[in-house]
Amino acid sequence: MSAAFRTGIVGQELNEIGEPGEAAWPELPVELRDCAYSPDRTGYDGVKSNYLRVGNPRLVLMAANEDQAGAAVRYAETVRQATGQAPRLSLRSGGHGLNASSVNDGGIVLDVSQLKRLRFEDEAAGLLWVQAGATWGDVAGFLTPHDMVLTSGNFGDTGVGGLSNAGGVGYFVRADGLTIDRLRAVRLIGADGRVRLVDAEADPELFWGVRGGGSQLGLVTDYLFQASRLGTQRGDASVVLQRASYQAADLGGFMAAWGDLMRSAPREFTSFLRVQAIGGGRHVVQATNVWKGDDTERALPVLEAAAGLAPLAGHTAHLLSYPEMVPTPRQAHYGQQQLRMRDGLVDVVDANLGAAVAESLSRPSAVLYEIRFLGGAVADVPSDATAWAGRSQEALAVLWTEPLGEAAQDDAFAPVRALSSGAYGAYASDLRPEFAEFVWPGPTGERLRRLAQRQDPHQLFNQGLRLAR
Ligand SMILES: Cc1cc2nc3c(=O)[nH]c(=O)nc-3n(C[C@H](O)[C@H](O)[C@H](O)COP(=O)(O)OP(=O)(O)OC[C@H]3O[C@@H](n4cnc5c(N)ncnc54)[C@H](O)[C@@H]3O)c2cc1C
């Protein structure tokens, strides 16, 4: 393998698929010519990268519609047939994927960011179709005038495509579950380049897999979601946002108290923590707490309890419309994000977790932790109902790290990894097969592997996090 194709920016080797440049690729079909960017075309530099990585693909195909997306997949297959090896094929929606696999070196990037349509299928029932290239800021803006929300993520620029096959841990996770739990159907382009509707009736096994199985089953162009109606007085999707910051002298004690609070909190209440070390064994904890809706009377007791967890360094609480919570700067991408991430689904939120987070943050590459309490509607779903098996763990713990390489990142995360029994594939900068086994453990992994073999026997969809076959 040539050195140029060994350069993986997230510290591990890129998937060793295809040796681009070593064999001639077939001519592009006519229907793809207007959307194809090779390095010699003006505009290539603007489309070759994502948020985490500068890419050097041989071809970027900016699909303007479903037909072009299907033709792009068929073209990748003709390259495979002509060269005897599948080209690297990255799927890109919002370009925010934390494992950076939505661009590559020497292969094809199939970008669907222009597929951005949103439309109600049945407004009264909250059913809406969202295309993969829309961002979560677009979705929040679309739903607000209807007083509806869809649980997603905390940043408006992240794409619907990368998150909606993988999981989705957002501000309404305890009330509404994961984003994949709100999915009712998808339109999926398989390895044959054909589009099919996938739902619980048409193909229950594939519908199981697309909810949490990532991108190894095909390209999703459209998602049918069930949004939830808030019924607020202003009719503008108002929620209560509480921000509290604490100086925690005893992180173990703080974490135990937070765990106790969250276990008994109403499901409308979601709490995300950010924890940073400030020296001398002390930590700053910043909580972003959201009450789903504008029922401040019901919210007040839990808001007060949250404010009383530890001495406060700062505190605000107010009503705002949900889109104001998801900043959507619509930035261009040029590999600007340098930090890398590790995550785990931790079994119990208690003093041991606090001690592990403190230990972890003392290690060289560690920057900060995010801890998101789960439970509620996440735990209502049986672990074999979707390809996201982790339904019993109490929290998602995410470590942001300096990009000092896999070993340093593993070392920093090790204390919390030891308390985890699963992970969220899309909230980590890790493409290694052992991480895939951790994300899709045991029977979930076996079932997903069989399904991927059925859907994509020649491993055309080869650039996201995937199980070794
Ligand atoms: C700043 C930031 C904040 C975040 N906050 C949250 C959060 O609050 N909650 C949360 O759950 N996650 C969060 N994430 C993680 C995020 O959801 C994932 O990184 C997600 O993959 C990004 O999707 P994308 O479409 O923007 O990424 P892309 O880079 O376009 O895609 C990422 C990967 O997803 C797959 N993929 C993309 N499009 C498709 C498609 N149409 N069909 C099939 N597979 C596809 C491919 O494997 C691709 O490599 C955050 C990420 C960032 C960078």
Coordinates of C-alpha atoms and ligand atoms in Angstrom, one line a residue:
M1 CA 0.0 0.0 0.0
S2 CA 1.4 3.4 -0.9
A3 CA 2.2 5.8 1.9
A4 CA -0.2 8.4 0.6
F5 CA -3.1 6.1 1.4
R6 CA -2.0 5.3 4.9
T7 CA -2.6 8.8 6.2
G8 CA -5.6 8.6 8.5
I9 CA -6.2 11.8 10.2
V10 CA -8.0 10.3 13.1
G11 CA -4.9 8.4 13.9
Q12 CA -5.7 5.0 12.5
E13 CA -5.2 3.7 9.0
L14 CA -8.0 4.3 6.6
N15 CA -9.9 1.3 5.5
E16 CA -7.6 -0.5 3.1
I17 CA -10.1 -0.8 0.2
G18 CA -9.2 0.0 -3.3
E19 CA -5.9 1.4 -4.6
P20 CA -7.2 4.5 -6.4
G21 CA -5.1 5.6 -9.3
E22 CA -3.6 2.3 -10.0
A23 CA -6.3 1.2 -12.5
A24 CA -8.3 3.2 -15.0
W25 CA -11.9 4.0 -13.9
P26 CA -14.7 3.7 -16.3
E27 CA -16.0 6.9 -17.9
L28 CA -18.6 8.8 -15.9
P29 CA -22.1 8.3 -17.1
V30 CA -23.7 11.4 -18.7
E31 CA -26.2 11.8 -15.8
L32 CA -23.3 12.4 -13.4
R33 CA -21.2 14.8 -15.3
D34 CA -22.7 18.0 -14.1
C35 CA -22.4 17.0 -10.4
A36 CA -18.9 15.6 -10.6
Y37 CA -15.9 17.4 -9.1
S38 CA -12.4 16.0 -9.8
P39 CA -9.3 17.8 -8.6
D40 CA -8.9 19.7 -11.9
R41 CA -12.5 21.2 -11.7
T42 CA -13.0 24.7 -10.2
G43 CA -14.9 24.3 -7.0
Y44 CA -13.2 21.0 -6.0
D45 CA -11.5 22.6 -3.0
G46 CA -14.8 23.7 -1.6
V47 CA -16.3 20.2 -1.6
K48 CA -13.4 17.9 -0.8
S49 CA -13.4 18.2 3.0
N50 CA -15.6 17.8 6.0
Y51 CA -15.7 19.4 9.4
L52 CA -12.8 17.2 10.7
R53 CA -10.7 16.4 7.8
V54 CA -9.2 17.8 4.6
G55 CA -10.0 15.1 2.0
N56 CA -8.3 14.3 -1.3
P57 CA -10.9 12.2 -3.1
R58 CA -10.6 11.3 -6.8
L59 CA -14.2 12.3 -7.3
V60 CA -16.8 14.2 -5.4
L61 CA -20.4 13.6 -6.7
M62 CA -22.7 16.3 -5.5
A63 CA -26.0 14.6 -6.1
A64 CA -28.9 17.0 -6.8
N65 CA -31.6 14.4 -6.6
E66 CA -32.3 10.8 -5.8
D67 CA -31.7 9.7 -9.4
Q68 CA -28.2 11.1 -9.3
A69 CA -27.5 9.5 -5.9
G70 CA -28.6 6.1 -7.3
A71 CA -26.5 6.7 -10.4
A72 CA -23.5 7.5 -8.2
V73 CA -23.8 4.2 -6.3
R74 CA -24.1 2.3 -9.6
Y75 CA -21.0 4.1 -10.9
A76 CA -19.0 3.0 -7.8
E77 CA -20.1 -0.5 -8.6
T78 CA -18.9 -0.2 -12.2
V79 CA -15.5 1.0 -10.8
R80 CA -15.4 -2.1 -8.6
Q81 CA -16.2 -4.4 -11.5
A82 CA -13.6 -2.7 -13.8
T83 CA -10.8 -2.6 -11.3
G84 CA -11.6 -5.7 -9.3
Q85 CA -11.7 -3.7 -6.1
A86 CA -14.4 -1.5 -4.5
P87 CA -13.3 2.2 -4.5
R88 CA -13.5 4.0 -1.2
L89 CA -17.1 5.3 -1.1
S90 CA -17.8 8.0 1.5
L91 CA -21.4 9.1 2.1
R92 CA -21.8 12.7 3.2
S93 CA -24.8 14.5 4.4
G94 CA -24.0 17.3 6.9
G95 CA -20.2 16.6 6.9
H96 CA -20.1 16.7 10.7
G97 CA -19.3 13.0 11.3
L98 CA -16.8 12.7 14.1
N99 CA -15.0 9.8 12.7
A100 CA -14.3 11.9 9.5
S101 CA -15.2 9.0 7.2
S102 CA -17.5 11.2 5.0
V103 CA -14.4 12.1 3.0
N104 CA -11.4 10.0 1.9
D105 CA -8.3 10.0 -0.2
G106 CA -8.4 8.7 -3.7
G107 CA -12.0 7.4 -3.7
I108 CA -15.5 8.8 -4.2
V109 CA -17.4 11.2 -2.0
L110 CA -21.1 10.9 -2.6
D111 CA -22.6 14.1 -1.1
V112 CA -26.4 14.4 -0.6
S113 CA -26.3 17.8 1.1
Q114 CA -28.5 19.3 -1.6
L115 CA -31.3 16.9 -0.8
K116 CA -32.8 19.2 1.9
R117 CA -36.6 19.0 1.4
L118 CA -38.9 18.8 4.4
R119 CA -42.6 18.1 4.1
F120 CA -45.4 16.8 6.2
E121 CA -46.8 13.4 5.3
D122 CA -49.6 13.9 7.9
E123 CA -49.3 17.1 10.0
A124 CA -52.0 16.1 12.5
A125 CA -50.1 12.9 13.3
G126 CA -46.7 14.8 13.3
L127 CA -45.4 12.6 10.5
L128 CA -42.8 14.4 8.3
W129 CA -40.4 13.4 5.6
V130 CA -36.9 14.9 6.0
Q131 CA -34.2 14.5 3.4
A132 CA -30.7 13.4 4.5
G133 CA -29.0 16.7 3.5
A134 CA -31.1 18.9 5.8
T135 CA -29.5 19.9 9.0
W136 CA -31.0 19.7 12.5
G137 CA -31.3 23.5 12.5
D138 CA -33.4 23.2 9.4
V139 CA -35.7 20.6 11.1
A140 CA -36.1 22.7 14.2
G141 CA -36.9 25.8 12.1
F142 CA -39.5 23.9 10.1
L143 CA -41.3 22.4 13.1
T144 CA -41.4 25.4 15.3
P145 CA -44.4 27.2 13.7
H146 CA -46.3 23.9 14.2
D147 CA -45.3 23.8 17.9
M148 CA -43.5 20.5 17.3
V149 CA -40.0 19.2 18.0
L150 CA -37.9 16.2 17.0
T151 CA -35.2 15.1 19.3
S152 CA -31.9 15.3 17.6
G153 CA -28.7 16.9 18.8
N154 CA -27.4 20.1 20.3
F155 CA -25.8 21.6 17.2
G156 CA -27.9 22.9 14.2
D157 CA -25.2 22.3 11.6
T158 CA -25.0 18.5 12.1
G159 CA -26.7 16.6 9.3
V160 CA -29.9 14.6 9.4
G161 CA -28.1 11.8 7.4
G162 CA -25.2 10.9 9.6
L163 CA -27.2 11.0 12.9
S164 CA -30.4 9.4 11.9
N165 CA -29.0 5.9 11.1
A166 CA -26.7 6.0 14.1
G167 CA -28.6 7.1 17.2
G168 CA -29.4 10.6 18.1
V169 CA -29.1 11.8 21.7
G170 CA -30.8 15.1 22.0
Y171 CA -32.5 17.5 24.4
F172 CA -35.7 15.4 24.5
V173 CA -34.0 12.0 24.8
R174 CA -35.7 11.1 28.1
A175 CA -39.2 12.1 26.9
D176 CA -39.0 10.9 23.3
G177 CA -36.1 8.4 23.1
L178 CA -33.3 8.4 20.6
T179 CA -33.8 10.0 17.2
I180 CA -33.9 6.5 15.6
D181 CA -36.9 5.7 17.9
R182 CA -38.9 8.4 16.1
L183 CA -38.2 6.9 12.7
R184 CA -41.2 5.3 10.9
A185 CA -39.7 4.6 7.4
V186 CA -36.8 5.5 5.1
R187 CA -36.0 5.6 1.4
L188 CA -32.8 3.7 1.0
I189 CA -30.5 3.3 -2.0
G190 CA -28.9 -0.2 -1.8
A191 CA -25.7 -1.5 -3.4
D192 CA -27.6 -2.0 -6.7
G193 CA -28.3 1.7 -6.9
R194 CA -32.0 1.2 -6.6
V195 CA -34.2 3.2 -4.2
R196 CA -36.6 1.3 -2.0
L197 CA -39.0 2.2 0.8
V198 CA -38.1 0.5 4.0
D199 CA -40.4 0.2 7.0
A200 CA -41.7 -2.3 9.5
E201 CA -43.9 -3.9 6.9
A202 CA -41.9 -3.8 3.7
D203 CA -38.6 -5.1 5.2
P204 CA -38.7 -5.5 9.0
E205 CA -35.1 -6.8 9.2
L206 CA -33.7 -3.9 7.2
F207 CA -35.8 -1.4 9.2
W208 CA -34.4 -2.9 12.3
G209 CA -30.8 -2.4 10.9
V210 CA -31.2 1.2 9.7
R211 CA -32.2 2.3 13.2
G212 CA -28.7 2.3 14.7
G213 CA -26.7 0.2 12.3
G214 CA -25.0 3.2 10.7
S215 CA -24.1 3.5 7.0
Q216 CA -23.1 -0.1 6.2
L217 CA -26.5 -1.0 4.8
G218 CA -26.8 1.7 2.2
L219 CA -27.5 5.4 1.5
V220 CA -30.6 6.8 3.1
T221 CA -32.1 9.7 1.1
D222 CA -35.3 10.4 3.1
Y223 CA -36.5 9.7 6.6
L224 CA -40.1 9.6 7.8
F225 CA -40.1 10.8 11.4
Q226 CA -42.7 11.2 14.0
A227 CA -42.3 14.6 15.6
S228 CA -43.9 15.4 18.9
R229 CA -46.3 18.3 19.6
L230 CA -45.6 20.5 22.7
G231 CA -49.0 22.2 23.2
T232 CA -47.3 25.4 24.4
Q233 CA -49.2 28.6 25.2
R234 CA -47.3 30.7 22.6
G235 CA -47.4 27.8 20.0
D236 CA -43.7 28.3 19.2
A237 CA -42.1 25.2 20.6
S238 CA -41.1 26.9 23.8
V239 CA -38.9 24.9 26.3
V240 CA -37.4 25.8 29.6
L241 CA -33.6 26.2 29.4
Q242 CA -31.7 26.1 32.7
R243 CA -28.0 26.6 32.7
A244 CA -26.1 26.0 36.0
S245 CA -22.4 26.0 36.7
Y246 CA -20.9 24.6 39.8
Q247 CA -17.5 24.3 41.3
A248 CA -17.4 20.7 42.4
A249 CA -14.8 20.0 45.1
D250 CA -16.0 16.4 45.2
L251 CA -16.8 15.2 41.7
G252 CA -17.8 11.7 43.0
G253 CA -20.3 13.2 45.4
F254 CA -21.7 15.5 42.7
M255 CA -22.1 12.7 40.2
A256 CA -23.9 10.5 42.8
A257 CA -26.3 13.3 43.6
W258 CA -27.0 14.1 39.9
G259 CA -27.6 10.4 39.3
D260 CA -30.1 10.3 42.2
L261 CA -31.9 13.4 40.9
M262 CA -32.1 12.2 37.3
R263 CA -33.4 8.7 38.2
S264 CA -36.5 10.2 39.7
A265 CA -36.8 13.3 37.5
P266 CA -39.9 13.6 35.2
R267 CA -39.1 12.5 31.6
E268 CA -39.7 16.0 30.3
F269 CA -36.5 17.0 32.1
T270 CA -33.2 16.3 30.3
S271 CA -29.7 17.1 31.7
F272 CA -26.4 17.3 29.9
L273 CA -23.2 18.0 31.9
R274 CA -19.8 19.3 30.7
V275 CA -17.0 18.7 33.2
Q276 CA -13.6 20.2 33.1
A277 CA -10.6 20.0 35.5
I278 CA -9.4 23.3 36.9
G279 CA -6.5 22.1 39.0
G280 CA -6.1 21.0 42.6
G281 CA -8.5 18.1 42.1
R282 CA -11.3 20.6 41.5
H283 CA -13.8 20.6 38.6
V284 CA -16.2 23.0 36.9
V285 CA -19.4 21.3 36.0
Q286 CA -21.8 23.1 33.6
A287 CA -25.3 21.7 33.3
T288 CA -27.5 22.4 30.3
N289 CA -31.0 21.3 31.5
V290 CA -34.1 21.4 29.3
W291 CA -37.7 21.0 30.3
K292 CA -39.8 19.9 27.3
G293 CA -42.6 22.5 27.0
D294 CA -43.6 25.6 28.9
D295 CA -45.2 24.1 32.0
T296 CA -43.0 26.0 34.4
E297 CA -45.1 25.0 37.4
R298 CA -44.3 21.3 36.8
A299 CA -40.8 22.1 35.9
L300 CA -40.0 24.2 39.0
P301 CA -39.3 21.5 41.6
V302 CA -36.8 19.7 39.4
L303 CA -35.1 22.9 38.3
E304 CA -34.7 23.9 42.0
A305 CA -33.4 20.5 42.9
A306 CA -30.8 20.7 40.0
A307 CA -29.8 24.2 41.2
G308 CA -29.2 22.7 44.7
L309 CA -26.8 20.0 43.6
A310 CA -23.7 21.9 44.6
P311 CA -22.7 25.5 45.3
L312 CA -23.6 27.5 42.2
A313 CA -21.1 29.7 40.3
G314 CA -23.7 30.8 37.9
H315 CA -27.4 30.1 37.1
T316 CA -30.0 31.2 34.6
A317 CA -33.4 29.7 33.6
H318 CA -35.8 31.0 31.0
L319 CA -38.3 30.1 28.3
L320 CA -37.1 30.1 24.7
S321 CA -38.2 28.7 21.4
Y322 CA -36.4 25.4 20.7
P323 CA -34.4 26.6 17.6
E324 CA -32.7 29.1 19.7
M325 CA -31.1 26.2 21.5
V326 CA -29.5 24.7 18.5
P327 CA -27.0 27.1 17.0
T328 CA -26.9 26.8 13.2
P329 CA -24.0 28.9 11.8
R330 CA -24.0 27.1 8.4
Q331 CA -20.2 27.0 8.3
A332 CA -18.2 25.8 5.3
H333 CA -16.1 22.8 6.0
Y334 CA -12.3 22.7 5.6
G335 CA -11.3 20.2 8.3
Q336 CA -11.4 22.9 11.0
Q337 CA -12.2 20.7 14.0
Q338 CA -9.0 19.4 15.5
L339 CA -10.4 17.7 18.7
R340 CA -11.2 14.0 18.7
M341 CA -13.7 12.0 20.7
R342 CA -14.2 8.8 22.7
D343 CA -17.5 7.7 24.1
G344 CA -19.1 5.0 26.1
L345 CA -22.5 4.1 27.5
V346 CA -22.0 3.9 31.2
D347 CA -24.0 1.5 33.3
V348 CA -24.5 3.6 36.4
V349 CA -24.1 7.2 37.3
D350 CA -22.6 7.2 40.8
A351 CA -19.6 8.3 42.8
N352 CA -17.4 5.7 40.9
L353 CA -18.2 7.5 37.6
G354 CA -17.2 10.8 39.2
A355 CA -13.9 9.4 40.3
A356 CA -13.3 7.8 36.8
V357 CA -14.1 11.1 35.1
A358 CA -11.7 12.9 37.4
E359 CA -8.9 10.4 36.8
S360 CA -9.6 10.5 33.0
L361 CA -9.4 14.3 32.9
S362 CA -6.0 14.2 34.6
R363 CA -4.5 12.4 31.6
P364 CA -2.5 14.3 28.9
S365 CA -4.9 14.3 25.9
A366 CA -8.1 14.9 27.9
V367 CA -9.9 18.2 27.4
L368 CA -13.5 17.8 28.7
Y369 CA -16.3 15.4 29.4
E370 CA -19.9 15.5 28.3
I371 CA -22.2 13.3 30.3
R372 CA -25.8 12.9 29.1
F373 CA -28.3 11.2 31.3
L374 CA -30.5 8.6 29.4
G375 CA -33.2 6.4 30.8
G376 CA -36.8 7.4 30.3
A377 CA -38.1 6.6 26.8
V378 CA -34.7 5.2 25.7
A379 CA -35.1 2.4 28.2
D380 CA -38.7 1.6 27.1
V381 CA -37.5 0.1 23.9
P382 CA -36.4 -3.5 24.0
S383 CA -32.7 -4.0 23.3
D384 CA -33.4 -6.2 20.2
A385 CA -36.0 -3.8 18.7
T386 CA -33.4 -1.7 16.9
A387 CA -29.6 -2.0 16.1
W388 CA -28.9 0.3 19.1
A389 CA -28.7 -2.4 21.8
G390 CA -27.7 -0.2 24.7
R391 CA -31.1 0.5 26.4
S392 CA -30.2 -0.1 30.0
Q393 CA -27.2 2.1 30.5
E394 CA -27.8 5.3 32.5
A395 CA -25.7 7.7 30.6
L396 CA -23.6 8.6 27.5
A397 CA -20.1 9.8 28.5
V398 CA -18.1 11.5 25.8
L399 CA -14.5 12.6 26.2
W400 CA -13.1 15.4 24.0
T401 CA -9.4 14.9 23.5
E402 CA -6.4 16.6 21.8
P403 CA -5.5 14.7 18.6
L404 CA -2.5 13.0 20.1
G405 CA -3.1 9.6 18.5
E406 CA -5.2 6.5 19.3
A407 CA -3.0 5.3 22.2
A408 CA -3.2 8.6 24.1
Q409 CA -6.9 8.9 23.4
D410 CA -7.5 5.3 24.6
D411 CA -5.4 6.0 27.7
A412 CA -7.3 9.1 28.6
F413 CA -10.7 7.4 28.2
A414 CA -9.7 4.1 29.9
P415 CA -11.1 4.8 33.4
V416 CA -14.6 5.6 32.0
R417 CA -14.4 2.8 29.3
A418 CA -14.0 0.4 32.2
L419 CA -17.5 1.5 33.5
S420 CA -19.1 1.3 30.0
S421 CA -20.9 -1.7 28.4
G422 CA -21.4 -0.2 24.9
A423 CA -20.9 3.0 22.9
Y424 CA -22.6 5.4 20.4
G425 CA -20.8 4.9 17.1
A426 CA -21.4 8.4 15.7
Y427 CA -20.2 10.3 18.7
A428 CA -16.6 9.0 18.6
S429 CA -13.6 9.5 16.3
D430 CA -12.9 5.8 16.1
L431 CA -13.2 3.5 13.1
R432 CA -11.5 0.5 14.5
P433 CA -13.2 -2.9 14.2
E434 CA -13.0 -3.4 17.9
F435 CA -14.9 -0.2 18.5
A436 CA -17.5 -1.4 16.0
E437 CA -17.8 -4.6 18.1
F438 CA -18.3 -2.5 21.2
V439 CA -21.0 -0.4 19.5
W440 CA -22.8 -3.5 18.2
P441 CA -22.1 -6.2 20.8
G442 CA -23.0 -9.9 20.8
P443 CA -26.3 -10.8 19.1
T444 CA -26.8 -7.3 17.7
G445 CA -23.5 -7.4 15.9
E446 CA -24.1 -10.9 14.5
R447 CA -27.5 -9.9 13.2
L448 CA -26.2 -6.7 11.7
R449 CA -23.2 -8.5 10.1
R450 CA -25.6 -10.9 8.4
L451 CA -27.8 -8.1 7.2
A452 CA -24.9 -6.1 5.8
Q453 CA -23.7 -9.2 4.0
R454 CA -27.2 -9.6 2.5
Q455 CA -27.5 -5.9 1.6
D456 CA -23.9 -5.2 0.4
P457 CA -22.1 -8.4 -0.4
H458 CA -19.2 -6.6 -2.2
Q459 CA -18.7 -4.0 0.6
L460 CA -19.4 -1.0 -1.6
F461 CA -20.5 1.1 1.5
N462 CA -17.1 0.7 3.0
Q463 CA -16.1 4.0 4.7
G464 CA -18.2 4.5 7.8
L465 CA -17.9 2.6 11.1
R466 CA -18.6 -1.0 10.2
L467 CA -18.3 -4.5 11.4
A468 CA -15.4 -6.6 10.0
R469 CA -16.7 -9.2 7.5
Ligands
LIG1 C1 -20.4 19.8 16.9 C2 -21.1 18.5 16.9 C3 -22.2 18.3 17.8 C4 -22.8 17.0 17.9 N1 -23.9 16.9 18.7 C5 -24.5 15.7 18.7 C6 -25.7 15.5 19.6 O1 -26.0 16.4 20.3 N2 -26.3 14.3 19.6 C7 -25.9 13.3 18.8 O2 -26.6 12.3 18.8 N3 -24.9 13.4 17.9 C8 -24.2 14.6 17.9 N4 -23.1 14.7 17.1 C9 -22.6 13.6 16.3 C10 -23.3 13.6 15.0 O3 -24.6 13.2 15.1 C11 -22.6 12.6 14.1 O4 -21.2 13.0 14.0 C12 -23.2 12.5 12.7 O5 -22.6 11.4 12.0 C13 -23.1 13.7 11.9 O6 -23.9 13.6 10.7 P1 -23.6 14.4 9.4 O7 -24.6 14.0 8.4 O8 -23.4 15.8 9.7 O9 -22.1 13.8 9.1 P2 -21.4 13.3 7.8 O10 -20.0 13.6 8.0 O11 -22.0 13.8 6.5 O12 -21.7 11.7 7.8 C14 -21.1 10.9 8.9 C15 -21.2 9.5 8.5 O13 -22.5 9.1 8.5 C16 -22.8 8.2 7.4 N5 -23.8 8.9 6.5 C17 -23.9 10.2 6.2 N6 -25.0 10.4 5.5 C18 -25.6 9.2 5.3 C19 -26.8 8.8 4.6 N7 -27.5 9.7 3.9 N8 -27.1 7.5 4.6 C20 -26.3 6.6 5.2 N9 -25.2 6.9 5.9 C21 -24.8 8.2 6.0 C22 -21.5 8.0 6.7 O14 -20.9 6.8 7.3 C23 -20.7 9.2 7.1 O15 -19.3 8.9 7.1 C24 -22.4 16.0 17.0 C25 -21.3 16.2 16.2 C26 -20.7 17.4 16.1 C27 -19.5 17.6 15.2

